[in-house]
Amino acid sequence: MVRCHLTVIWLKLIFLLQGISRNHSDAFKVFAMNEVSIEKPSLVAEIPNAESVSVFMDQVSDLIKLVDSRDIVELQLKQLDRELVIKKKEALPQPSTSAPVFYAPQTTYSPQPPTTNVPAPTSSTPSASPAALPAPAKPKSSHPPFKSPMAGNFYRSPAPGAPPFVKVGDKVQKGQVICIIEAMKLMNDIEADQSGTVVEILAEDGKPVSVDTVSVLLFYTHHSFIFNS
Amino acid sequence: MLFVTSSPRFLSLIKPLPFRSLQNLGFSPKNLCLSTKMESESSTKLVLCGKSAVEEELARCLKTNNALKLPDGSPVTVCLHSESDSAGNDNDDVFRVNSYMNSISTSRFGRLLVYSPRLASTHDVVANNFGELPIGSVCVADVQLKGRGRSKNVWESPKGCLLFSFTIQIEDGRVVPLVQYVVSLAMTEAVNDVCRRNGMPSLDVRIKWPNDLYLDGLKVGGILCTSTYKSKKFNISAGIGLNIDNQKPTTCLNAALQRLGYAANQLQREDIISAFFNKFEVFHDIFLCQGFQALENLYYKTWLHSGQRVIVQEKNESEDQVSENVVTIQGLTPSGYLLAATDDGQICELHPDGNRYT
């Protein structure tokens, strides 16, 4: 009985991934290489009902979208005796290792704040705020953020397949175009408002960014370069 | 006019090669000689004209300092309209600069004119010289060789099209996407205005969201806006192509008037573009002071979509499932997307996608 349920969930999860990949073709490769599996049915003490399965799947779906939309390479959640790990291709040392996903129907998952630039998984407790997506802004005063000046779709390169305007580690001069934001077919070349080094790119290519929230932080630049100009 | 090729929703930032002819012609000495000659002939002629002494002085500075450049670095020949031979030229194919200047009554827009009988793209001229030209400057061409459509689309630009681009500067990023609606509206109102003043019936030019102009179900024009965010300001280049006298490949305004029994060539480019700037300046000020809401009713009267039923395709979790929902268009959302409602009253926001819509 338990196994039967899990099979259903597993299939759903696969569909989910495919669905996401379809919608964001640029994410396809990443997702196709993702490994998500569900193991250890023995951990499940109670047989889940349909509703809780659905709720759980929605939560997992949100988490996967979250991981997909950010520069998060690996997300690991531990709650009570259950654990959920979502790894992107980049996080997998060998293609053979699969990341276990432990299923827990009664558990409410809250995404943890993204840990950036950390290749190895860090175990951390889920954040206290439910539902809300974590703010990607990591308060790092030495890295002033570049905020999106407008809402629209964020593009990293001037044309599909073309090299991106900037990469992490690039030194950017004030006035250099760093991305395109498109809204209602109106293309906006966005120039850097100060010189600096790209520490991290938080927005995902082809995905919407907003002007209102802190989630629009695109770039961190080093102070040391700001004063060079 | 009109579009060729490809749907990628990106601007091409690949600059055209300055010496294309050289590339195409190979390396034989004879051909090389020919290509050198072609280069010297390919210099783009730009004629500058100002509404008042202020703009005339600016034009003189631009000429003296050789300030105007083309994106591909190809040669430019700049002259002042007041000093050129073509002053007073009444040839139908040539933009009548004096007629235009006498008809505009604006205080900022359209007052410095860069006219060219033939150039690659008016959009490139204003976008590439944004910092040199005062805000509101306009570039008009009789013929474009590489007219810009959206993305990598080419805007065919033969004689008979009104082709121009001008500059706008805006600080609030939230209203930037709405600028093209204001531009569209100013153009439809300009056409109405010129028809009315000439005692002709109003042509029913409509806006196809987000940036096309339609007449009798056919595309007659389009608006292309691009912008660069620089020093906390959006430098917007707005380009318009409108088939006034060129029927290919769709229709044109004068053909519609002829069908209504009027003589040929009723509408002149100079009348339409001057009416456009007179309208645009008013709309622009309303837009910045009161927001797009103040223009919304007029916009809804002019666009094609009120109450329109459209099918929205939505890809579901499973790749095999594409659900189709019929929705009714209600208007625009505050950020400028389409506002639609499903039959059971759910409100949704529709985004443009690629070249097609609906």
Coordinates of C-alpha atoms in Angstrom, one line a residue:
Chain A
M1 CA 0.0 0.0 0.0
V2 CA 2.7 2.4 1.0
R3 CA 4.8 1.4 -2.0
C4 CA 1.9 2.0 -4.3
H5 CA 1.4 5.5 -3.1
L6 CA 5.0 6.3 -3.4
T7 CA 5.1 5.1 -7.0
V8 CA 2.3 7.5 -7.8
I9 CA 4.2 10.3 -6.1
W10 CA 7.3 9.5 -7.9
L11 CA 5.6 9.6 -11.3
K12 CA 4.0 12.8 -10.4
L13 CA 7.3 14.3 -9.5
I14 CA 8.8 13.3 -12.8
F15 CA 5.9 14.9 -14.6
L16 CA 6.3 17.9 -12.6
L17 CA 9.9 18.2 -13.6
Q18 CA 9.1 17.7 -17.2
G19 CA 6.4 20.3 -17.0
I20 CA 8.8 22.8 -15.6
S21 CA 11.4 22.0 -18.2
R22 CA 8.9 22.5 -20.9
N23 CA 7.9 25.9 -19.7
H24 CA 11.5 27.1 -19.4
S25 CA 13.4 25.5 -22.1
D26 CA 16.6 27.0 -21.0
A27 CA 16.2 25.1 -17.8
F28 CA 15.7 21.8 -19.5
K29 CA 19.2 20.6 -19.5
V30 CA 19.7 21.4 -15.9
F31 CA 16.5 19.6 -15.0
A32 CA 17.1 16.6 -17.2
M33 CA 20.2 16.0 -15.3
N34 CA 18.7 16.5 -11.9
E35 CA 18.3 13.5 -9.8
V36 CA 15.3 13.3 -7.6
S37 CA 14.1 10.0 -6.2
I38 CA 12.1 8.9 -3.3
E39 CA 13.3 6.2 -1.0
K40 CA 12.9 4.6 2.3
P41 CA 9.2 3.9 2.5
S42 CA 9.9 2.4 5.9
L43 CA 10.1 5.9 7.3
V44 CA 6.5 6.6 6.5
A45 CA 4.6 5.8 9.6
E46 CA 1.1 6.7 8.4
I47 CA -0.5 6.1 5.1
P48 CA -1.1 9.5 3.4
N49 CA -4.4 10.4 2.1
A50 CA -4.9 12.0 -1.3
E51 CA -5.2 15.5 0.0
S52 CA -2.0 15.5 2.0
V53 CA -0.2 13.9 -1.0
S54 CA -1.4 16.8 -3.1
V55 CA -0.4 19.4 -0.6
F56 CA 3.0 17.7 -0.3
M57 CA 3.5 17.6 -4.1
D58 CA 2.6 21.3 -4.3
Q59 CA 5.2 22.1 -1.6
V60 CA 7.8 20.0 -3.4
S61 CA 6.9 21.7 -6.7
D62 CA 7.4 25.1 -5.1
L63 CA 10.7 24.0 -3.8
I64 CA 11.9 22.8 -7.1
K65 CA 10.8 26.0 -8.8
L66 CA 12.6 27.9 -6.1
V67 CA 15.8 25.9 -6.6
D68 CA 15.4 26.2 -10.4
S69 CA 14.9 30.0 -10.3
R70 CA 17.9 30.8 -8.2
D71 CA 21.6 30.1 -8.2
I72 CA 21.0 27.4 -5.6
V73 CA 22.9 24.3 -6.5
E74 CA 21.6 22.1 -3.7
L75 CA 18.8 22.3 -1.3
Q76 CA 18.6 20.1 1.7
L77 CA 15.8 20.2 4.3
K78 CA 15.7 18.3 7.5
Q79 CA 12.7 18.2 9.6
L80 CA 12.1 15.7 12.4
D81 CA 13.3 12.5 11.0
R82 CA 12.6 13.4 7.4
E83 CA 14.9 14.8 4.9
L84 CA 14.5 16.3 1.4
V85 CA 17.4 17.0 -1.0
I86 CA 17.2 18.7 -4.4
K87 CA 20.4 18.8 -6.3
K88 CA 21.1 20.4 -9.6
K89 CA 23.5 18.8 -12.0
E90 CA 26.3 21.0 -10.8
A91 CA 26.1 19.6 -7.3
L92 CA 26.4 16.0 -8.3
P93 CA 30.0 14.8 -8.1
Q94 CA 29.2 11.6 -10.1
P95 CA 26.2 11.1 -12.2
S96 CA 25.5 7.9 -10.5
T97 CA 24.7 9.2 -7.0
S98 CA 21.1 9.9 -6.5
A99 CA 19.8 12.3 -4.0
P100 CA 17.3 10.8 -1.7
V101 CA 14.0 12.4 -1.1
F102 CA 12.3 11.3 2.0
Y103 CA 8.6 11.5 2.0
A104 CA 6.7 12.9 4.9
P105 CA 3.0 13.8 4.3
Q106 CA 2.3 15.6 7.5
T107 CA 5.2 17.8 7.4
T108 CA 5.1 21.4 6.3
Y109 CA 8.2 22.3 4.4
S110 CA 9.6 25.7 4.5
P111 CA 12.3 26.6 2.1
Q112 CA 15.6 27.5 3.7
P113 CA 17.4 30.7 2.8
P114 CA 19.7 29.9 -0.1
T115 CA 23.3 29.4 0.8
T116 CA 25.3 30.9 -2.0
N117 CA 28.7 30.0 -3.4
V118 CA 28.8 26.9 -1.2
P119 CA 29.4 23.9 -3.3
A120 CA 29.0 21.4 -0.5
P121 CA 25.6 20.9 1.1
T122 CA 25.1 22.6 4.4
S123 CA 22.7 21.2 6.9
S124 CA 20.5 23.8 8.2
T125 CA 17.1 24.1 9.8
P126 CA 14.1 25.3 7.8
S127 CA 13.4 29.0 8.2
A128 CA 10.6 30.0 10.4
S129 CA 8.6 31.8 7.8
P130 CA 6.2 29.5 6.0
A131 CA 4.8 30.0 2.5
A132 CA 6.8 33.1 1.6
L133 CA 9.8 32.6 -0.6
P134 CA 13.0 33.4 1.0
A135 CA 14.6 36.7 0.2
P136 CA 17.6 36.0 -1.9
A137 CA 19.3 39.0 -0.5
K138 CA 22.0 37.9 1.7
P139 CA 22.9 40.9 3.9
K140 CA 26.5 41.3 2.9
S141 CA 27.2 44.9 3.3
S142 CA 30.4 44.7 1.3
H143 CA 28.5 43.7 -1.8
P144 CA 26.1 46.4 -2.8
P145 CA 23.3 44.9 -4.9
F146 CA 22.4 46.0 -8.4
K147 CA 18.6 46.1 -8.4
S148 CA 16.5 45.7 -11.4
P149 CA 15.1 49.2 -12.4
M150 CA 12.0 47.7 -13.9
A151 CA 9.8 44.6 -14.1
G152 CA 10.2 42.3 -17.0
N153 CA 12.0 39.2 -18.3
F154 CA 15.7 39.1 -17.5
Y155 CA 18.0 38.1 -20.3
R156 CA 21.7 37.5 -19.7
S157 CA 22.8 37.5 -23.4
P158 CA 22.0 39.7 -26.4
A159 CA 20.6 36.8 -28.4
P160 CA 19.8 33.2 -27.8
G161 CA 23.0 31.2 -27.8
A162 CA 25.2 34.3 -27.7
P163 CA 27.6 34.6 -24.8
P164 CA 26.2 36.4 -21.7
F165 CA 26.9 40.0 -21.2
V166 CA 28.6 39.3 -17.9
K167 CA 29.5 36.2 -15.9
V168 CA 30.3 35.8 -12.2
G169 CA 33.8 37.1 -11.6
D170 CA 33.7 39.5 -14.5
K171 CA 34.9 43.0 -13.8
V172 CA 32.2 45.4 -15.0
Q173 CA 32.7 49.0 -15.9
K174 CA 30.1 51.7 -15.2
G175 CA 28.0 52.0 -18.3
Q176 CA 28.6 48.5 -19.5
V177 CA 25.5 46.6 -20.6
I178 CA 25.0 43.8 -18.1
C179 CA 21.6 42.4 -19.1
I180 CA 18.4 43.0 -21.1
I181 CA 15.1 43.3 -19.4
E182 CA 12.1 42.9 -21.7
A183 CA 8.6 44.0 -20.9
M184 CA 5.8 44.0 -23.4
K185 CA 8.2 43.4 -26.3
L186 CA 10.2 46.5 -25.2
M187 CA 13.8 45.7 -24.9
N188 CA 15.8 47.5 -22.3
D189 CA 19.6 47.4 -22.3
I190 CA 20.6 47.7 -18.6
E191 CA 23.9 49.4 -18.0
A192 CA 25.8 49.0 -14.8
D193 CA 25.4 52.1 -12.6
Q194 CA 28.9 51.6 -11.1
S195 CA 32.0 49.7 -11.7
G196 CA 32.6 46.5 -9.8
T197 CA 32.9 42.7 -10.0
V198 CA 30.0 40.4 -10.5
V199 CA 29.9 38.3 -7.4
E200 CA 26.7 36.6 -8.0
I201 CA 23.8 36.7 -10.5
L202 CA 20.6 36.0 -8.7
A203 CA 18.2 36.4 -11.5
E204 CA 17.7 33.5 -13.9
D205 CA 18.0 33.9 -17.7
G206 CA 14.6 34.3 -19.3
K207 CA 12.7 34.6 -16.1
P208 CA 10.7 37.5 -14.7
V209 CA 12.2 40.0 -12.4
S210 CA 10.3 42.5 -10.5
V211 CA 11.0 46.1 -9.6
D212 CA 9.2 46.1 -6.2
T213 CA 10.9 43.5 -4.1
V214 CA 14.3 42.7 -2.9
S215 CA 14.2 39.5 -5.0
V216 CA 15.2 41.6 -7.9
L217 CA 18.8 41.8 -6.7
L218 CA 20.9 40.9 -9.7
F219 CA 24.4 41.6 -9.0
Y220 CA 26.7 42.2 -6.1
T221 CA 29.6 44.4 -6.8
H222 CA 32.7 44.9 -4.8
H223 CA 33.3 48.2 -3.1
S224 CA 36.9 48.0 -4.0
F225 CA 36.0 48.5 -7.6
I226 CA 33.5 51.2 -7.1
F227 CA 36.2 53.6 -6.0
N228 CA 38.3 52.8 -9.0
S229 CA 36.2 54.7 -11.4
Chain B
M1 CA 6.7 47.3 -44.8
L2 CA 6.7 44.2 -42.6
F3 CA 8.5 41.6 -40.9
V4 CA 10.7 38.8 -42.1
T5 CA 12.2 35.9 -40.1
S6 CA 12.6 34.4 -36.7
S7 CA 10.9 34.7 -33.4
P8 CA 13.7 35.1 -30.8
R9 CA 12.7 37.9 -28.5
F10 CA 16.1 39.4 -28.4
L11 CA 17.6 42.5 -29.7
S12 CA 20.3 42.0 -32.1
L13 CA 23.4 43.7 -30.7
I14 CA 25.5 42.4 -33.5
K15 CA 26.7 45.4 -35.4
P16 CA 26.4 45.3 -39.1
L17 CA 29.8 45.2 -40.8
P18 CA 30.8 48.6 -42.1
F19 CA 32.2 47.2 -45.3
R20 CA 29.8 44.6 -46.4
S21 CA 30.5 45.1 -50.0
L22 CA 34.1 44.2 -49.5
Q23 CA 33.1 40.9 -47.9
N24 CA 30.7 40.0 -50.6
L25 CA 32.9 40.8 -53.5
G26 CA 35.9 38.6 -52.9
F27 CA 39.5 39.6 -53.5
S28 CA 40.1 40.2 -57.1
P29 CA 41.7 43.6 -57.7
K30 CA 38.9 44.6 -60.0
N31 CA 36.3 43.9 -57.4
L32 CA 38.3 45.5 -54.7
C33 CA 38.4 48.7 -56.7
L34 CA 34.7 48.6 -57.2
S35 CA 34.1 48.1 -53.5
T36 CA 36.2 51.1 -52.6
K37 CA 34.1 53.2 -54.8
M38 CA 30.9 51.9 -53.3
E39 CA 32.2 52.7 -49.8
S40 CA 32.7 56.3 -50.6
E41 CA 29.2 56.4 -52.1
S42 CA 27.7 54.8 -49.1
S43 CA 28.1 57.8 -46.9
T44 CA 24.8 58.6 -45.2
K45 CA 23.5 62.0 -45.8
L46 CA 21.9 63.6 -42.8
V47 CA 20.1 67.0 -43.1
L48 CA 19.6 68.9 -39.8
C49 CA 16.8 71.4 -39.2
G50 CA 15.6 73.1 -36.1
K51 CA 12.2 74.6 -35.3
S52 CA 13.7 77.7 -33.7
A53 CA 17.0 79.5 -33.4
V54 CA 17.9 77.4 -30.4
E55 CA 17.6 74.1 -32.3
E56 CA 19.3 75.6 -35.3
E57 CA 22.3 76.5 -33.1
L58 CA 22.3 73.0 -31.7
A59 CA 22.2 71.6 -35.3
R60 CA 25.2 73.8 -36.2
C61 CA 27.2 72.5 -33.2
L62 CA 26.4 68.9 -34.2
K63 CA 27.6 69.6 -37.6
T64 CA 30.7 71.4 -36.6
N65 CA 31.7 68.9 -34.0
N66 CA 31.0 66.0 -36.3
A67 CA 29.0 64.6 -33.4
L68 CA 26.6 62.3 -35.2
K69 CA 27.8 58.8 -35.7
L70 CA 26.3 55.6 -37.1
P71 CA 26.5 52.4 -35.1
D72 CA 28.6 50.6 -37.8
G73 CA 31.0 53.5 -38.0
S74 CA 30.2 54.1 -41.6
P75 CA 30.7 57.7 -43.0
V76 CA 28.2 60.4 -42.4
T77 CA 27.7 63.6 -44.3
V78 CA 26.0 66.2 -42.2
C79 CA 24.5 69.4 -43.6
L80 CA 22.1 72.0 -42.4
H81 CA 18.8 72.3 -44.1
S82 CA 19.0 76.1 -44.1
E83 CA 22.2 75.8 -46.1
S84 CA 21.3 72.9 -48.4
D85 CA 20.2 73.1 -52.0
S86 CA 17.1 71.0 -51.4
A87 CA 15.4 73.8 -49.4
G88 CA 12.0 74.3 -51.0
N89 CA 12.2 71.1 -52.9
D90 CA 8.6 70.0 -53.8
N91 CA 9.4 66.5 -55.1
D92 CA 6.8 64.1 -53.8
D93 CA 9.3 61.5 -52.8
V94 CA 11.3 63.9 -50.7
F95 CA 10.3 64.7 -47.1
R96 CA 9.2 68.4 -47.1
V97 CA 11.2 69.7 -44.2
N98 CA 9.7 73.2 -44.2
S99 CA 6.1 71.9 -44.4
Y100 CA 6.8 69.7 -41.4
M101 CA 8.5 72.4 -39.3
N102 CA 5.8 74.9 -40.0
S103 CA 3.1 72.4 -38.8
I104 CA 4.6 71.4 -35.4
S105 CA 3.5 73.4 -32.4
T106 CA 5.3 71.5 -29.7
S107 CA 7.7 72.8 -27.1
R108 CA 10.0 69.7 -26.9
F109 CA 9.2 66.9 -29.3
G110 CA 10.1 66.9 -32.9
R111 CA 11.8 70.3 -32.9
L112 CA 15.2 69.1 -34.0
L113 CA 14.9 67.1 -37.2
V114 CA 17.5 64.8 -38.7
Y115 CA 16.3 64.0 -42.2
S116 CA 17.9 61.5 -44.5
P117 CA 16.8 60.6 -48.0
R118 CA 18.2 57.1 -47.5
L119 CA 19.8 55.5 -44.5
A120 CA 20.1 52.1 -42.8
S121 CA 17.7 52.8 -39.9
T122 CA 16.2 55.9 -38.3
H123 CA 16.2 53.9 -35.0
D124 CA 19.9 53.4 -35.1
V125 CA 20.5 57.1 -35.6
V126 CA 18.6 58.3 -32.6
A127 CA 19.5 55.4 -30.3
N128 CA 23.2 55.7 -31.2
N129 CA 23.3 59.5 -30.8
F130 CA 21.0 59.6 -27.8
G131 CA 23.4 61.7 -25.7
E132 CA 24.2 64.1 -28.5
L133 CA 20.7 64.9 -29.6
P134 CA 18.3 66.9 -27.3
I135 CA 15.5 64.8 -25.9
G136 CA 12.6 64.7 -28.4
S137 CA 14.7 64.9 -31.5
V138 CA 13.4 63.0 -34.5
C139 CA 15.0 61.2 -37.4
V140 CA 13.0 60.9 -40.6
A141 CA 14.0 58.9 -43.7
D142 CA 12.4 58.6 -47.1
V143 CA 13.8 55.0 -47.5
Q144 CA 15.4 52.7 -45.0
L145 CA 17.8 50.0 -46.1
K146 CA 17.8 48.1 -42.8
G147 CA 14.6 49.2 -41.1
R148 CA 14.4 47.7 -37.7
G149 CA 11.5 45.5 -36.6
R150 CA 11.4 43.8 -33.3
S151 CA 14.1 41.3 -32.5
K152 CA 16.0 40.6 -35.7
N153 CA 12.9 41.3 -37.9
V154 CA 13.5 43.6 -40.8
W155 CA 11.0 46.4 -41.4
E156 CA 10.7 46.8 -45.2
S157 CA 10.8 50.5 -45.8
P158 CA 10.2 51.5 -49.4
K159 CA 8.9 54.9 -50.6
G160 CA 5.5 55.9 -49.3
C161 CA 6.1 54.8 -45.8
L162 CA 6.3 57.3 -43.0
L163 CA 9.4 56.2 -41.2
F164 CA 10.7 58.0 -38.1
S165 CA 12.3 57.5 -34.7
F166 CA 12.5 59.9 -31.8
T167 CA 13.8 60.1 -28.3
I168 CA 12.1 60.1 -24.9
Q169 CA 13.6 60.1 -21.4
I170 CA 11.8 58.6 -18.4
E171 CA 12.9 57.9 -14.9
D172 CA 10.2 55.6 -13.6
G173 CA 10.9 52.0 -14.8
R174 CA 7.3 51.0 -14.0
V175 CA 5.9 53.1 -16.7
V176 CA 8.5 52.5 -19.4
P177 CA 6.6 49.6 -21.1
L178 CA 3.5 51.8 -21.3
V179 CA 5.3 54.4 -23.4
Q180 CA 4.7 52.4 -26.6
Y181 CA 0.9 52.6 -25.9
V182 CA 1.1 56.3 -25.6
V183 CA 3.0 56.4 -28.9
S184 CA 0.5 54.2 -30.6
L185 CA -2.4 56.3 -29.4
A186 CA -0.8 59.5 -30.5
M187 CA -0.4 58.1 -34.0
T188 CA -4.0 56.9 -34.3
E189 CA -5.2 60.2 -33.0
A190 CA -2.9 62.0 -35.4
V191 CA -4.4 60.2 -38.4
N192 CA -7.9 61.0 -37.1
D193 CA -6.9 64.6 -36.6
V194 CA -5.5 65.1 -40.1
C195 CA -8.6 63.4 -41.7
R196 CA -10.9 65.6 -39.7
R197 CA -9.0 68.8 -40.6
N198 CA -9.2 67.9 -44.3
G199 CA -12.9 67.1 -44.2
M200 CA -12.4 63.4 -44.7
P201 CA -14.0 60.6 -42.8
S202 CA -12.0 59.2 -39.9
L203 CA -10.0 56.2 -40.9
D204 CA -10.5 53.4 -38.4
V205 CA -6.9 52.8 -37.6
R206 CA -6.7 50.6 -34.6
I207 CA -4.1 49.5 -32.1
K208 CA -3.3 45.8 -32.0
W209 CA -1.7 45.3 -28.6
P210 CA 1.0 45.8 -27.8
N211 CA 2.7 47.6 -30.7
D212 CA 1.0 47.3 -34.1
L213 CA -1.4 49.5 -36.0
Y214 CA -4.2 47.9 -38.1
L215 CA -6.6 49.2 -40.7
D216 CA -9.5 47.1 -42.0
G217 CA -8.0 44.0 -40.5
L218 CA -4.6 44.5 -42.0
K219 CA -1.4 45.7 -40.5
V220 CA -0.5 49.2 -41.7
G221 CA 2.0 50.2 -39.2
G222 CA 4.1 49.3 -36.2
I223 CA 5.8 50.8 -33.2
L224 CA 9.2 49.7 -32.0
C225 CA 10.5 51.0 -28.7
T226 CA 13.9 50.1 -27.2
S227 CA 15.6 51.7 -24.3
T228 CA 18.9 51.9 -22.5
Y229 CA 18.9 52.3 -18.7
K230 CA 21.8 54.7 -18.0
S231 CA 22.5 56.8 -15.0
K232 CA 19.2 56.0 -13.4
K233 CA 17.2 57.1 -16.5
F234 CA 15.6 55.2 -19.3
N235 CA 16.7 56.5 -22.7
I236 CA 13.9 55.4 -24.9
S237 CA 14.1 55.4 -28.7
A238 CA 10.7 55.1 -30.3
G239 CA 10.4 54.2 -33.9
I240 CA 7.3 54.2 -36.1
G241 CA 6.6 52.9 -39.5
L242 CA 3.3 53.7 -41.1
N243 CA 2.1 52.9 -44.6
I244 CA 0.7 56.1 -45.8
D245 CA 1.2 55.6 -49.5
N246 CA 2.7 52.2 -49.9
Q247 CA 0.2 49.3 -50.3
K248 CA 2.7 46.5 -50.2
P249 CA 2.3 44.0 -48.8
T250 CA -0.9 44.9 -47.0
T251 CA -2.7 48.2 -47.4
C252 CA -2.1 51.9 -46.7
L253 CA -4.1 54.9 -45.5
N254 CA -4.4 56.5 -48.9
A255 CA -5.7 53.3 -50.5
A256 CA -8.4 53.2 -47.9
L257 CA -9.3 56.8 -48.7
Q258 CA -9.4 56.1 -52.4
R259 CA -11.8 53.3 -51.8
L260 CA -14.0 55.9 -50.0
G261 CA -13.9 58.0 -53.2
Y262 CA -11.2 60.4 -52.4
A263 CA -8.4 61.4 -54.8
A264 CA -5.0 59.8 -54.6
N265 CA -2.3 60.9 -52.1
Q266 CA -4.7 62.6 -49.8
L267 CA -2.6 62.1 -46.7
Q268 CA 0.9 63.5 -46.7
R269 CA 3.7 62.2 -44.4
E270 CA 4.5 65.7 -43.2
D271 CA 1.0 66.3 -42.0
I272 CA 0.8 63.0 -40.2
I273 CA 4.1 63.3 -38.4
S274 CA 3.6 66.9 -37.3
A275 CA 0.1 66.0 -36.1
F276 CA 1.7 63.0 -34.3
F277 CA 4.1 65.2 -32.3
N278 CA 1.4 67.7 -31.5
K279 CA -0.7 64.9 -30.1
F280 CA 2.2 63.0 -28.5
E281 CA 3.5 65.9 -26.5
V282 CA 0.0 66.4 -24.9
F283 CA -0.4 62.7 -24.2
H284 CA 3.2 62.4 -22.9
D285 CA 2.5 65.2 -20.3
I286 CA -0.8 63.6 -19.2
F287 CA 0.9 60.2 -19.0
L288 CA 3.7 61.5 -16.8
C289 CA 1.5 63.7 -14.6
Q290 CA -1.6 61.6 -14.2
G291 CA -0.5 58.2 -15.3
F292 CA -1.7 56.0 -18.1
Q293 CA -5.2 55.7 -16.5
A294 CA -5.9 59.2 -17.8
L295 CA -5.5 57.9 -21.3
E296 CA -7.0 54.5 -20.8
N297 CA -10.5 55.2 -22.0
L298 CA -9.2 56.6 -25.3
Y299 CA -6.8 53.7 -25.6
Y300 CA -9.6 51.2 -25.1
K301 CA -11.7 52.9 -27.8
T302 CA -8.8 52.6 -30.2
W303 CA -7.5 49.1 -29.6
L304 CA -8.9 46.0 -31.1
H305 CA -9.4 43.9 -28.0
S306 CA -12.2 45.1 -25.8
G307 CA -14.4 42.1 -25.1
Q308 CA -12.3 40.0 -27.4
R309 CA -12.4 36.3 -26.7
V310 CA -9.0 34.6 -26.9
I311 CA -7.8 31.2 -26.3
V312 CA -5.0 30.9 -23.8
Q313 CA -2.8 27.8 -24.0
E314 CA -1.3 26.7 -20.8
K315 CA 1.2 23.9 -20.6
N316 CA 0.5 21.8 -17.6
E317 CA 2.7 19.7 -15.4
S318 CA 2.5 16.8 -17.7
E319 CA 4.1 17.7 -21.0
D320 CA 1.2 16.0 -22.9
Q321 CA -1.4 18.2 -21.4
V322 CA -1.9 21.6 -23.0
S323 CA -5.0 23.1 -21.5
E324 CA -6.9 25.7 -23.4
N325 CA -8.9 28.3 -21.7
V326 CA -11.1 30.8 -23.3
V327 CA -10.9 34.2 -21.7
T328 CA -12.4 37.6 -22.4
I329 CA -10.1 40.6 -22.6
Q330 CA -11.1 43.2 -20.0
G331 CA -8.3 45.8 -20.4
L332 CA -4.8 46.4 -19.2
T333 CA -3.3 45.7 -15.9
P334 CA -1.5 48.6 -14.2
S335 CA 1.8 47.3 -15.4
G336 CA 0.5 47.1 -19.0
Y337 CA -0.2 43.4 -19.5
L338 CA -3.5 42.2 -20.8
L339 CA -6.2 41.8 -18.2
A340 CA -8.5 38.9 -19.0
A341 CA -11.3 37.1 -17.2
T342 CA -12.3 33.5 -17.6
D343 CA -16.0 32.5 -18.0
D344 CA -16.2 31.7 -14.3
G345 CA -14.9 35.1 -13.3
Q346 CA -11.2 34.4 -12.7
I347 CA -9.0 37.3 -13.5
C348 CA -5.7 36.6 -15.2
E349 CA -2.8 38.5 -16.8
L350 CA -1.7 37.7 -20.3
H351 CA 1.8 38.3 -21.6
P352 CA 2.9 38.7 -25.2
D353 CA 4.9 35.8 -26.5
G354 CA 7.1 35.9 -29.5
N355 CA 5.7 37.3 -32.7
R356 CA 2.3 35.9 -32.4
Y357 CA -0.5 36.7 -30.0
T358 CA -3.7 34.7 -29.5

